[in-house]
Amino acid sequence: MEPTTTIRSFIEDYIRKQGYTLQYFADLSGVNAGTLSAIIKGTRPIAMAQLDLITQGMNLEEGYFYETYGAECFVESAPHWRRLEPFLQRCAELDKLDCIQRVIQQVTDDRSYISELFEMAEGMLERGQQKAARMLYECVAECEKYQHSERLALCQYRIFTLSLGQNQHDNLRAAVHFEPFINRLDEERQLDAIKDLANTYASLRYWEKVFNLAEELDQKTKILQSYTKKKIEKSDRLTAYPLFVYRAYSNLLKSSACEKQGRYEEALVYTELYAKLPKVSGLDEEDQLFIDKFAGWAEANTYLYKLMMGDHTVLPAYIEFIEKNEEEILPAIINILEAANKFDRNIDDILYKFSDRINSEINCLKGYTEQMKNEVYAAFLLERSLYHLNRYEYQEGLKQLIHCLRESVRFNNQTDIIHCISLYEKYKNMGTTEIEHQYKIIMMEVQKAYEKKENILYNLA
């Protein structure tokens, strides 16, 4: 279709070339003949529903005319929300993001539909149309007049969560960009925002940052609890979880941050705090679910911290715990591997016992965000590689190391990339020709990625 061809002329040409009467095509498409005639003459605009019926009647793919429709209705003429809303929604349903981008750039010049676009983005997010929703949030954020408005902050929060993915460098950039907007959010939404930001920094291993955010989460939750005497029903609250969960989670974050920095005794103190949840009046099923979750995490982490302090008497109890809680198998095995590497312990029997369930757990990793899944998987590969290398099982150790390096490159996890490279250089003389070949291929990919990045920066200069 030529760029200058209008939808009306295309319909008219199609009917003529097919040898149809107007009434026949009206019956074929399901659009009233009088309406069809008015559309072709240009005396009546085409509604989205009518456009879809006409497209179907011509046996064309869904959305065939959307690019032209967007130009005719919203770029070349003044847009009307009554027509714009269904157009954007249909584009989102068909994943025609280019059409959305072109139109919203045009219609927001006068900022007439900012409120409507924001509400539409919220609806798209609820329906799982994340890419389209993000485009609308970015448009609203760019056009928001008041820089301290709650709507702008909420847009930035949505953009932040929608930006998180497998690339750790991009995740860091998204976190740094969003952080200044937290205090502009509603007090309740701040709790979820801090939690999500802390989780992101945890995946990036910024442990001091995680600890500070956990402290902020604790303080803000205390303030909310101080003037929220009555329990807020799930249907009325803005937070994703009951308030008591955030205080418990803040202590869980603190204990994790301490553990990662080798401060195991301090980690135990915070573990005891979230193990002893405050009494919640009028417990419901949701409350009990979280109470049980934190109790389980407290038990597992108590075993872990004691194990990392050299107390190997807790290992049988730890094994018994993870046998009853299969979702904890992979994180627990990582912890046991780390302790074995630290204290030079043989855990071959444990690895053999859980081998099938480890592989199964790797494939699902329930209850983790995408960033945390990547973090857990990389940690497992690295600790297992170290375990085999420490036991002079060089072929298996290097095989696991190459796997870890490949995954770290895929996630752009620079810390693990550096660790893997340093370990490979230490043990490369123990490897096979095939392992060396795989390593060189990965390094070529890394070099290409950095050259591409440098070229982009040069072009922008």
XYZ file of C-alpha atoms in Angstrom:
461
model
C 0.000 0.000 0.000
C 1.466 3.367 -1.004
C 1.964 5.885 1.804
C -0.398 8.376 0.122
C -3.226 5.845 -0.158
C -6.061 6.554 2.261
C -8.074 3.817 3.922
C -11.218 5.053 2.151
C -9.620 4.844 -1.298
C -8.174 1.424 -0.487
C -11.649 0.112 0.415
C -13.173 1.631 -2.705
C -10.470 0.157 -4.975
C -10.822 -3.243 -3.311
C -14.593 -3.379 -3.861
C -14.196 -2.342 -7.503
C -11.374 -4.794 -8.256
C -13.260 -7.680 -6.646
C -16.358 -6.838 -8.656
C -18.480 -6.573 -5.495
C -21.528 -4.425 -5.016
C -21.501 -2.191 -1.971
C -24.291 -4.260 -0.426
C -22.416 -7.516 -1.013
C -19.284 -6.229 0.731
C -21.456 -4.803 3.513
C -22.907 -8.281 4.081
C -19.439 -9.842 3.828
C -17.850 -7.473 6.352
C -20.807 -6.968 8.678
C -20.738 -3.175 8.293
C -24.028 -1.479 7.364
C -24.152 -0.508 3.669
C -25.170 3.094 4.461
C -22.325 3.411 6.953
C -19.910 1.899 4.450
C -21.029 4.357 1.770
C -20.554 7.324 4.136
C -17.064 6.065 5.085
C -16.005 5.790 1.433
C -17.392 9.258 0.653
C -15.514 10.698 3.628
C -18.605 12.045 5.349
C -18.266 9.680 8.291
C -15.141 8.725 10.250
C -14.232 5.048 10.613
C -14.695 3.621 14.097
C -12.174 1.030 15.298
C -14.779 -1.733 15.401
C -15.791 -0.948 11.819
C -12.153 -0.867 10.679
C -11.556 -4.320 12.159
C -14.685 -5.704 10.450
C -13.654 -4.215 7.093
C -10.125 -5.610 7.477
C -11.538 -9.046 8.242
C -13.927 -8.793 5.266
C -10.911 -8.194 2.994
C -9.121 -11.228 4.474
C -6.238 -9.034 5.634
C -4.258 -9.557 8.838
C -5.531 -7.910 12.013
C -4.311 -4.350 12.355
C -3.364 -4.052 8.683
C -4.594 -0.453 8.467
C -3.555 0.727 11.929
C -0.480 2.669 10.846
C -2.468 4.555 8.202
C -5.420 4.960 10.560
C -3.171 6.489 13.208
C -1.715 8.962 10.713
C -5.110 9.950 9.302
C -7.001 10.276 12.583
C -4.443 11.454 15.126
C -1.491 13.000 13.281
C -2.994 14.746 10.277
C -6.107 15.865 12.177
C -7.008 16.801 15.744
C -7.426 13.639 17.877
C -10.531 12.830 19.915
C -10.236 10.598 22.988
C -13.397 8.704 22.012
C -11.488 7.397 18.977
C -7.978 7.470 20.427
C -8.707 5.186 23.403
C -9.967 2.165 21.400
C -7.136 2.631 18.892
C -4.433 2.509 21.569
C -6.104 -0.452 23.244
C -6.304 -2.467 20.022
C -2.675 -1.637 19.221
C -1.705 -2.920 22.665
C -3.686 -6.124 22.131
C -1.943 -6.744 18.784
C 1.475 -5.596 20.115
C 1.684 -2.828 17.503
C 3.974 -0.705 19.635
C 5.318 1.418 16.760
C 1.805 2.656 16.057
C 1.337 3.585 19.722
C 4.661 5.412 19.847
C 3.965 7.514 16.750
C 0.513 8.527 17.887
C 1.235 9.380 21.535
C 4.189 11.536 20.509
C 1.754 13.596 18.456
C -1.258 13.756 20.752
C 0.652 14.805 23.882
C 1.979 18.023 22.364
C -0.849 19.960 24.010
C -0.956 17.684 27.082
C -4.715 17.306 26.721
C -4.926 13.609 27.455
C -2.271 13.071 30.137
C -4.767 11.951 32.806
C -6.553 9.622 30.383
C -3.273 8.121 29.160
C -2.175 7.463 32.744
C -5.423 5.672 33.601
C -5.164 3.701 30.386
C -1.605 2.673 31.241
C -2.824 1.416 34.632
C -5.466 -0.690 32.887
C -2.937 -2.092 30.405
C -0.633 -3.019 33.275
C -3.443 -4.930 34.993
C -4.134 -6.813 31.752
C -0.479 -7.761 31.336
C 0.162 -5.444 28.356
C 3.436 -4.346 29.884
C 5.294 -2.981 26.860
C 2.399 -0.773 25.801
C 1.820 0.353 29.395
C 5.462 1.354 29.762
C 5.272 3.510 26.636
C 2.272 5.361 28.038
C 3.901 5.809 31.458
C 7.022 7.241 29.812
C 4.872 9.612 27.771
C 2.973 10.807 30.853
C 6.189 11.202 32.865
C 7.767 13.277 30.122
C 4.729 15.558 29.805
C 3.853 15.885 33.509
C 3.715 19.586 34.345
C 4.313 19.325 38.097
C 7.635 17.658 38.893
C 6.676 16.850 42.481
C 3.305 15.332 41.636
C 2.382 11.909 42.949
C 1.294 10.861 39.448
C 4.795 11.530 38.096
C 6.309 9.518 40.960
C 3.908 6.642 40.326
C 4.775 6.695 36.621
C 8.463 6.507 37.501
C 7.759 3.607 39.876
C 5.896 1.725 37.162
C 8.668 2.432 34.638
C 11.251 1.193 37.152
C 9.528 -2.146 37.765
C 8.831 -2.621 34.053
C 12.473 -1.870 33.214
C 13.942 -4.624 35.382
C 15.269 -7.576 33.442
C 18.304 -9.782 32.947
C 20.848 -7.048 32.250
C 22.278 -5.972 35.591
C 23.779 -2.764 34.199
C 20.325 -1.683 32.978
C 18.817 -2.644 36.332
C 21.310 -0.435 38.163
C 20.553 2.478 35.873
C 16.804 2.017 36.418
C 17.264 1.899 40.200
C 19.402 5.044 40.335
C 16.933 6.916 38.123
C 13.900 5.939 40.201
C 15.250 6.369 43.740
C 14.725 10.183 44.011
C 10.992 9.738 43.328
C 10.223 7.394 46.253
C 9.309 10.090 48.776
C 6.851 11.653 46.324
C 4.706 8.512 46.333
C 1.756 7.904 48.629
C 3.024 6.708 52.044
C 1.638 3.215 51.546
C 3.073 2.803 48.053
C 6.456 3.909 49.380
C 6.727 0.612 51.257
C 6.465 -1.494 48.104
C 8.748 0.884 46.216
C 11.475 0.633 48.874
C 11.072 -3.144 48.987
C 11.428 -3.432 45.189
C 14.406 -1.078 45.156
C 16.111 -3.030 47.962
C 15.552 -6.297 46.092
C 17.130 -4.784 42.993
C 20.189 -3.595 44.915
C 20.393 -7.035 46.551
C 20.614 -8.653 43.118
C 23.389 -6.163 42.340
C 25.140 -6.993 45.661
C 25.085 -3.434 46.959
C 24.772 -4.667 50.519
C 25.255 -1.364 52.348
C 22.554 0.129 50.148
C 20.265 -2.817 50.894
C 20.805 -2.389 54.640
C 20.048 1.350 54.522
C 16.896 0.822 52.467
C 15.803 -1.903 54.900
C 16.215 0.544 57.772
C 14.161 3.128 55.876
C 11.471 0.515 55.205
C 11.338 -0.333 58.915
C 10.995 3.310 59.966
C 8.302 4.160 57.423
C 6.313 1.053 58.356
C 6.506 1.994 62.051
C 5.091 5.439 61.272
C 2.215 3.991 59.261
C 1.449 1.455 61.971
C 1.446 4.187 64.642
C -1.621 5.896 63.185
C -3.214 2.860 61.551
C -4.714 1.242 64.624
C -7.391 -0.697 62.797
C -6.424 -3.474 60.413
C -6.799 -2.416 56.769
C -8.750 -4.891 54.675
C -7.021 -6.243 51.586
C -9.559 -4.583 49.272
C -8.925 -1.140 50.813
C -5.144 -1.038 51.123
C -2.632 0.272 48.583
C 0.205 -1.958 49.807
C 0.711 -5.367 48.267
C 0.982 -7.009 51.712
C -0.256 -6.476 55.277
C 1.774 -3.828 57.143
C 3.431 -6.245 59.580
C 5.037 -8.011 56.597
C 7.140 -4.958 55.728
C 8.728 -4.719 59.186
C 9.509 -8.415 59.114
C 10.892 -8.127 55.585
C 13.086 -5.173 56.568
C 14.776 -7.387 59.161
C 15.085 -10.196 56.631
C 16.855 -7.783 54.277
C 19.159 -6.609 57.087
C 20.066 -10.159 58.027
C 20.805 -10.999 54.367
C 22.973 -7.901 53.974
C 24.915 -8.795 57.135
C 25.353 -12.388 56.001
C 26.744 -11.361 52.610
C 29.299 -9.192 54.408
C 30.319 -12.022 56.740
C 28.627 -10.493 59.805
C 26.888 -13.721 60.820
C 26.295 -12.958 64.498
C 24.587 -9.685 63.558
C 22.581 -11.546 60.914
C 21.316 -13.884 63.637
C 20.094 -10.904 65.682
C 17.932 -9.643 62.822
C 16.756 -13.187 62.103
C 15.446 -13.465 65.657
C 13.545 -10.197 65.145
C 11.589 -11.382 62.110
C 11.152 -14.833 63.639
C 9.188 -13.219 66.477
C 6.485 -11.432 64.526
C 4.271 -9.095 66.563
C 0.856 -10.439 67.438
C -1.596 -9.621 64.669
C -5.203 -9.205 65.728
C -7.861 -10.902 63.638
C -5.541 -13.218 61.744
C -6.801 -14.222 58.324
C -5.503 -16.745 55.798
C -3.160 -14.223 54.163
C -1.642 -13.200 57.502
C -1.031 -16.800 58.497
C 0.608 -17.502 55.137
C 3.209 -14.798 55.742
C 3.735 -15.754 59.370
C 4.513 -19.309 58.238
C 6.822 -18.027 55.479
C 8.899 -15.911 57.842
C 9.060 -18.743 60.367
C 10.439 -21.024 57.663
C 12.969 -18.444 56.477
C 14.077 -17.811 60.054
C 14.681 -21.514 60.667
C 16.604 -21.989 57.411
C 18.713 -18.864 57.884
C 19.542 -19.732 61.479
C 20.988 -23.032 60.258
C 22.847 -21.188 57.512
C 24.462 -18.527 59.699
C 25.565 -21.080 62.268
C 26.957 -23.250 59.487
C 28.901 -20.302 58.080
C 30.299 -19.647 61.561
C 31.756 -23.173 61.545
C 29.048 -24.989 63.507
C 28.637 -28.120 61.351
C 26.446 -29.827 63.947
C 23.444 -27.994 62.426
C 23.920 -29.634 59.006
C 21.674 -32.689 59.658
C 18.858 -30.407 60.880
C 19.387 -28.143 57.859
C 19.148 -31.151 55.513
C 15.997 -32.347 57.275
C 14.486 -28.868 56.862
C 15.084 -28.617 53.127
C 13.739 -32.126 52.593
C 10.431 -30.859 53.969
C 10.623 -27.541 52.084
C 11.574 -28.334 48.509
C 11.342 -24.728 47.339
C 14.366 -24.031 49.586
C 16.553 -26.794 48.119
C 18.585 -24.770 45.618
C 19.290 -21.761 47.896
C 20.193 -24.177 50.703
C 22.533 -26.200 48.492
C 24.275 -22.982 47.470
C 24.744 -22.129 51.136
C 26.028 -25.612 51.954
C 28.429 -25.434 49.000
C 29.710 -22.055 50.204
C 30.301 -23.441 53.707
C 32.001 -26.532 52.267
C 34.299 -24.303 50.201
C 35.035 -22.118 53.206
C 35.833 -24.961 55.581
C 37.042 -27.567 53.033
C 34.248 -30.069 53.731
C 33.221 -33.019 51.536
C 29.510 -32.848 50.673
C 29.451 -35.266 47.720
C 26.758 -37.328 49.455
C 24.500 -34.283 49.807
C 24.985 -33.234 46.167
C 24.201 -36.771 45.017
C 21.163 -37.043 47.260
C 19.593 -33.833 45.920
C 20.881 -33.920 42.315
C 17.490 -34.567 40.678
C 15.664 -32.021 42.810
C 18.386 -29.409 42.238
C 17.899 -29.682 38.471
C 14.138 -29.468 38.895
C 14.388 -26.409 41.142
C 16.733 -24.636 38.708
C 14.008 -24.814 36.064
C 11.389 -23.053 38.179
C 12.901 -21.078 41.093
C 9.493 -20.254 42.520
C 9.026 -17.071 44.507
C 11.954 -15.175 42.981
C 12.013 -12.111 40.754
C 13.820 -12.419 37.423
C 16.880 -10.618 38.763
C 17.022 -12.862 41.828
C 16.588 -15.996 39.696
C 19.640 -14.995 37.684
C 21.553 -14.230 40.871
C 20.684 -17.591 42.481
C 21.527 -19.582 39.357
C 24.883 -17.839 38.873
C 25.721 -18.313 42.564
C 24.981 -22.040 42.301
C 27.204 -22.487 39.240
C 30.054 -20.514 40.774
C 29.999 -22.252 44.166
C 29.758 -25.686 42.521
C 32.681 -24.817 40.248
C 34.757 -23.748 43.262
C 33.822 -26.941 45.106
C 35.132 -29.175 42.305
C 38.234 -27.070 41.711
C 39.092 -27.133 45.431
C 38.830 -30.933 45.346
C 41.136 -31.181 42.303
C 38.251 -32.266 40.050
C 39.432 -29.846 37.399
C 37.422 -30.983 34.381
C 34.069 -30.788 36.162
C 35.058 -27.577 37.922
C 36.074 -25.853 34.688
C 32.961 -27.143 32.934
C 30.779 -25.534 35.627
C 32.935 -22.391 35.491
C 32.439 -21.984 31.724
C 28.697 -22.448 32.228
C 28.720 -19.762 34.928
C 30.733 -17.406 32.730
C 28.311 -17.875 29.837
C 25.306 -17.120 32.030
C 27.034 -14.128 33.652
C 27.751 -12.655 30.223
C 24.129 -13.208 29.233
C 22.929 -11.343 32.345
C 25.722 -8.731 32.037
C 26.720 -9.576 35.621
C 30.123 -7.942 35.608
C 31.118 -9.032 39.116
C 30.682 -12.719 38.262
C 32.295 -12.250 34.838
C 35.455 -10.929 36.504
C 35.390 -13.700 39.131
C 34.975 -16.397 36.476
C 37.782 -15.009 34.315
C 40.182 -14.818 37.261
C 39.389 -18.420 38.235
C 39.805 -19.620 34.659
C 43.199 -17.955 34.375
C 44.227 -19.693 37.591
C 43.168 -23.171 36.461
C 43.270 -22.993 32.641
C 46.307 -25.285 32.383
C 44.166 -28.053 33.890
C 41.482 -27.786 31.191
C 40.877 -29.528 27.897
C 41.117 -28.135 24.377
C 37.300 -28.059 24.189
C 37.010 -25.980 27.382
C 39.638 -23.562 26.048
C 37.679 -23.297 22.783
C 34.438 -22.515 24.619
C 36.205 -19.901 26.733
C 37.581 -18.154 23.645
C 34.131 -18.072 22.008
C 32.637 -16.450 25.114
C 35.450 -13.908 25.270
C 34.856 -13.036 21.616
C 31.198 -12.367 22.455
C 32.248 -10.146 25.358
C 34.642 -8.216 23.108
C 31.949 -7.728 20.454
C 29.518 -6.454 23.078
C 32.012 -3.893 24.375
C 32.966 -2.786 20.850
C 29.294 -2.301 20.020
C 28.833 -0.268 23.205
C 31.864 1.885 22.387
C 30.571 2.519 18.859
C 27.198 3.642 20.227
C 28.903 6.044 22.645
C 31.123 7.364 19.835
C 28.111 7.995 17.606
C 26.364 9.872 20.390
C 29.378 12.069 21.093
